[in-house]
Short mmCIF file of C-alpha atoms in Angstrom, two decimals:
data_model
loop_
_atom_site.label_atom_id
_atom_site.label_comp_id
_atom_site.label_asym_id
_atom_site.label_seq_id
_atom_site.Cartn_x
_atom_site.Cartn_y
_atom_site.Cartn_z
CA GLY A 2 149.56 116.35 74.53
CA GLU A 3 148.81 113.18 73.96
CA ASP A 4 151.78 110.93 72.54
CA VAL A 5 151.65 107.00 73.73
CA GLU A 6 154.75 104.95 72.36
CA GLN A 7 155.73 101.53 72.41
CA SER A 8 158.23 99.06 71.11
CA LEU A 9 157.00 97.78 67.40
CA PHE A 10 158.02 93.89 68.18
CA LEU A 11 158.97 91.72 70.89
CA SER A 12 160.36 87.89 70.45
CA VAL A 13 160.40 85.31 73.35
CA ARG A 14 160.93 82.28 73.82
CA GLU A 15 157.86 79.75 75.51
CA GLY A 16 158.32 79.76 78.89
CA ASP A 17 160.21 82.80 79.56
CA SER A 18 158.37 85.84 80.71
CA SER A 19 157.97 88.46 78.17
CA VAL A 20 157.82 92.31 78.97
CA ILE A 21 156.63 95.10 77.17
CA ASN A 22 156.96 98.68 77.49
CA CYS A 23 154.73 102.39 76.84
CA THR A 24 155.80 105.60 77.65
CA TYR A 25 153.24 108.37 77.83
CA THR A 26 153.17 112.06 78.15
CA ASP A 27 149.66 113.15 79.19
CA SER A 28 150.15 113.55 83.07
CA SER A 29 146.54 113.73 83.36
CA SER A 30 146.03 110.14 82.61
CA THR A 31 143.59 108.51 85.27
CA TYR A 32 143.46 105.13 84.04
CA LEU A 33 145.89 102.97 82.01
CA TYR A 34 144.95 100.41 80.10
CA TRP A 35 146.51 96.60 78.59
CA TYR A 36 144.63 95.17 75.71
CA LYS A 37 145.38 92.46 73.48
CA GLN A 38 144.59 92.11 69.83
CA GLU A 39 144.56 88.65 67.49
CA PRO A 40 145.16 88.95 63.83
CA GLY A 41 141.86 90.03 62.57
CA ALA A 42 140.05 90.64 65.59
CA GLY A 43 138.78 93.27 68.04
CA LEU A 44 139.89 94.19 71.44
CA GLN A 45 140.23 92.41 74.55
CA LEU A 46 140.75 94.02 77.76
CA LEU A 47 143.78 92.25 79.59
CA THR A 48 143.93 94.39 82.77
CA TYR A 49 143.99 98.32 83.92
CA ILE A 50 145.38 100.58 86.75
CA PHE A 51 144.60 103.25 88.55
CA SER A 52 146.84 106.50 88.14
CA ASN A 53 147.80 106.54 91.67
CA MET A 54 149.25 103.04 91.89
CA ASP A 55 151.99 101.78 91.04
CA MET A 56 151.74 97.50 90.42
CA LYS A 57 148.94 95.58 89.81
CA GLN A 58 149.33 91.70 89.83
CA ASP A 59 146.57 89.40 87.84
CA GLN A 60 147.71 86.00 87.42
CA ARG A 61 150.42 85.79 84.88
CA LEU A 62 149.87 89.56 84.34
CA THR A 63 152.06 92.51 85.90
CA VAL A 64 151.60 95.94 85.32
CA LEU A 65 153.95 98.43 86.49
CA LEU A 66 153.65 102.53 86.19
CA ASN A 67 156.20 104.77 86.90
CA LYS A 68 153.77 108.06 86.88
CA LYS A 69 157.08 110.27 87.42
CA ASP A 70 158.20 108.98 84.21
CA LYS A 71 155.04 108.35 82.54
CA HIS A 72 155.92 104.62 81.82
CA LEU A 73 153.97 101.47 82.18
CA SER A 74 155.18 98.05 81.31
CA LEU A 75 153.37 94.95 80.58
CA ARG A 76 155.11 91.54 82.10
CA ILE A 77 154.08 88.61 81.06
CA ALA A 78 154.91 85.32 83.02
CA ASP A 79 155.53 81.88 81.18
CA THR A 80 154.80 83.02 77.63
CA GLN A 81 153.03 80.68 76.03
CA THR A 82 151.94 80.14 72.31
CA GLY A 83 148.36 81.98 72.75
CA ASP A 84 150.00 84.65 74.07
CA SER A 85 151.39 85.91 70.47
CA ALA A 86 149.07 88.94 69.47
CA ILE A 87 149.49 92.58 69.27
CA TYR A 88 149.50 94.37 72.56
CA PHE A 89 148.02 98.00 73.01
CA CYS A 90 148.59 100.41 76.00
CA ALA A 91 145.86 103.02 76.51
CA GLU A 92 145.58 105.84 78.49
CA SER A 93 142.19 107.36 79.52
CA ILE A 94 141.98 111.40 79.49
CA LEU A 95 139.33 113.81 80.35
CA THR A 96 138.33 115.55 77.85
CA THR A 97 137.55 119.21 78.13
CA SER A 98 133.82 118.18 76.98
CA GLY A 99 134.23 116.01 80.60
CA THR A 100 134.30 112.61 78.85
CA TYR A 101 136.69 110.65 79.15
CA LYS A 102 138.77 109.15 75.76
CA TYR A 103 140.97 106.81 75.26
CA ILE A 104 144.35 107.74 73.41
CA PHE A 105 146.03 104.41 72.44
CA GLY A 106 149.95 103.67 72.06
CA THR A 107 151.30 102.23 68.90
CA GLY A 108 151.29 98.52 69.55
CA THR A 109 153.87 96.19 70.28
CA ARG A 110 153.72 92.72 68.24
CA LEU A 111 154.41 89.81 70.65
CA LYS A 112 156.01 86.94 68.88
CA ASP A 113 156.21 83.52 71.08
CA LEU A 114 159.35 81.54 69.48
CA ALA A 115 158.62 77.88 70.54
CA GLY B 423 128.23 90.43 80.14
CA ALA B 424 129.44 93.64 78.12
CA VAL B 425 129.29 92.19 74.74
CA VAL B 426 129.63 94.56 71.57
CA SER B 427 128.96 93.26 68.34
CA GLN B 428 129.74 94.94 64.87
CA HIS B 429 128.18 94.38 61.40
CA PRO B 430 128.86 93.40 59.29
CA SER B 431 132.15 92.06 59.63
CA ARG B 432 133.79 92.63 55.59
CA VAL B 433 132.22 94.59 53.29
CA ILE B 434 133.58 95.60 49.72
CA CYS B 435 132.01 98.66 48.09
CA LYS B 436 132.70 100.25 44.83
CA SER B 437 134.20 103.78 44.79
CA GLY B 438 131.52 106.22 45.41
CA THR B 439 129.09 104.49 47.06
CA SER B 440 128.35 104.48 50.62
CA VAL B 441 128.84 102.09 53.74
CA LYS B 442 126.66 101.78 56.66
CA ILE B 443 128.34 99.88 59.14
CA GLU B 444 126.46 99.30 63.26
CA CYS B 445 127.37 99.07 66.15
CA ARG B 446 125.80 97.19 68.86
CA SER B 447 125.86 96.50 72.97
CA LEU B 448 124.07 93.32 73.61
CA ASP B 449 123.98 93.19 77.07
CA PHE B 450 123.94 96.57 78.38
CA GLN B 451 122.46 100.05 77.94
CA ALA B 452 125.26 102.44 76.37
CA THR B 453 125.04 106.31 76.68
CA THR B 454 128.60 106.24 74.62
CA MET B 455 129.98 104.81 72.04
CA PHE B 456 133.05 105.42 70.50
CA TRP B 457 134.23 104.92 66.60
CA TYR B 458 138.21 104.10 65.76
CA ARG B 459 140.03 103.48 62.88
CA GLN B 460 142.75 101.15 62.22
CA PHE B 461 145.26 101.11 59.60
CA PRO B 462 147.09 97.94 59.01
CA LYS B 463 150.24 97.22 61.68
CA GLN B 464 148.90 100.73 62.97
CA SER B 465 147.48 101.43 65.95
CA LEU B 466 143.69 102.46 66.74
CA MET B 467 143.03 106.24 65.75
CA LEU B 468 139.86 107.59 67.50
CA MET B 469 137.80 109.19 65.08
CA ALA B 470 134.62 110.36 66.92
CA THR B 471 132.62 109.86 70.22
CA SER B 472 128.85 109.80 70.29
CA ASN B 473 126.63 110.17 72.98
CA GLU B 474 122.93 109.04 72.77
CA GLY B 475 120.41 111.49 71.42
CA SER B 476 123.21 114.22 70.79
CA LYS B 477 125.55 115.14 67.74
CA ALA B 478 128.93 112.95 67.93
CA THR B 479 131.98 115.00 68.97
CA TYR B 480 134.56 114.50 66.14
CA GLU B 481 138.53 114.47 66.30
CA GLN B 482 140.62 116.85 64.60
CA GLY B 483 140.85 116.09 61.38
CA VAL B 484 138.04 113.72 60.52
CA GLU B 485 135.28 115.20 58.29
CA LYS B 486 131.68 114.57 59.79
CA ASP B 487 130.34 114.89 56.57
CA LYS B 488 131.80 112.00 55.13
CA PHE B 489 131.80 109.97 58.11
CA LEU B 490 128.32 110.18 59.81
CA ILE B 491 127.43 109.39 63.28
CA ASN B 492 123.86 108.53 64.21
CA HIS B 493 123.19 107.23 68.29
CA ALA B 494 119.98 107.25 67.88
CA SER B 495 119.35 104.68 71.00
CA LEU B 496 121.55 103.05 73.38
CA THR B 497 122.08 100.07 72.59
CA LEU B 498 123.24 101.51 68.59
CA SER B 499 125.22 103.79 67.17
CA THR B 500 125.51 103.62 63.35
CA LEU B 501 128.94 104.62 60.93
CA THR B 502 128.10 105.88 57.50
CA VAL B 503 131.05 106.20 55.23
CA THR B 504 129.94 108.23 52.18
CA SER B 505 130.96 108.77 49.00
CA ALA B 506 133.52 105.82 50.17
CA HIS B 507 137.36 105.83 47.94
CA PRO B 508 140.20 103.25 48.06
CA GLU B 509 141.77 105.71 50.70
CA ASP B 510 139.00 105.24 52.92
CA SER B 511 139.82 101.03 53.05
CA SER B 512 140.22 100.34 56.71
CA PHE B 513 139.39 98.43 59.67
CA TYR B 514 136.99 100.41 61.61
CA ILE B 515 136.41 99.60 65.26
CA CYS B 516 133.14 100.57 67.42
CA SER B 517 133.80 100.51 71.47
CA ALA B 518 130.60 101.30 74.33
CA ARG B 519 130.92 102.77 77.43
CA ALA B 520 128.14 101.17 79.81
CA SER B 521 125.86 103.36 81.73
CA ASP B 522 125.64 101.99 84.78
CA ARG B 523 129.20 100.38 85.27
CA VAL B 524 132.99 100.85 85.55
CA PHE B 525 132.54 104.52 84.32
CA HIS B 526 135.95 104.68 82.43
CA GLU B 527 136.00 101.57 80.79
CA GLN B 528 135.34 101.04 77.35
CA TYR B 529 134.16 97.28 75.52
CA PHE B 530 134.95 96.86 71.90
CA GLY B 531 133.69 95.61 68.91
CA PRO B 532 134.91 92.52 66.90
CA GLY B 533 135.54 95.34 63.79
CA THR B 534 134.79 95.77 60.17
CA ARG B 535 137.04 95.50 57.64
CA LEU B 536 136.07 97.66 54.84
CA THR B 537 137.60 97.57 51.30
CA VAL B 538 136.80 100.72 48.82
CA THR B 539 137.01 99.32 45.02
#
């Protein structure tokens, strides 16, 4: 089945690390993504990881993938006010028609407590 | 690069009328475009996948006669909400996949907020 779950809310203090978790069910995922959405805006791609990797680091962002447990996480180091947004994980799966489509998670609202 | 625009950004229409939303890839050619719907404080739900020059593929539960999709060129896809009702009020987001870039990536537009009164 196609199901991607995230916790709804996360509050952190400015300067601390934020860890946003995501679980998915479709084992055929090829790529997994993290997107950021600010109020009333579209989605901004933050980073992505290929399904045969277990970690990817990009400046303040660290993505961990546990394929066995179908668990993906995003760690944001030194969380700032500008990081407050909704974060969506998404998996890319190959459809029967041969194209890739995204399945989005439920989104985690990150709030920075200054 | 890889900019996607949507027009209009906001639209209010009366119940029973039709509304057209445009999605354009500004600096690349998009053989595939996607239309999503997002309810307040909820996730994005894929409505349909449109390929240039062919019929769109709709997800289960999405009425193709109500949500008409046209992908007439490599830079433009349109979504027409026909005979709109208040329950169609939502945030509609399109994305595009570039034919000459990383095959799996989608580039998202800023979204269109539709309010049906």
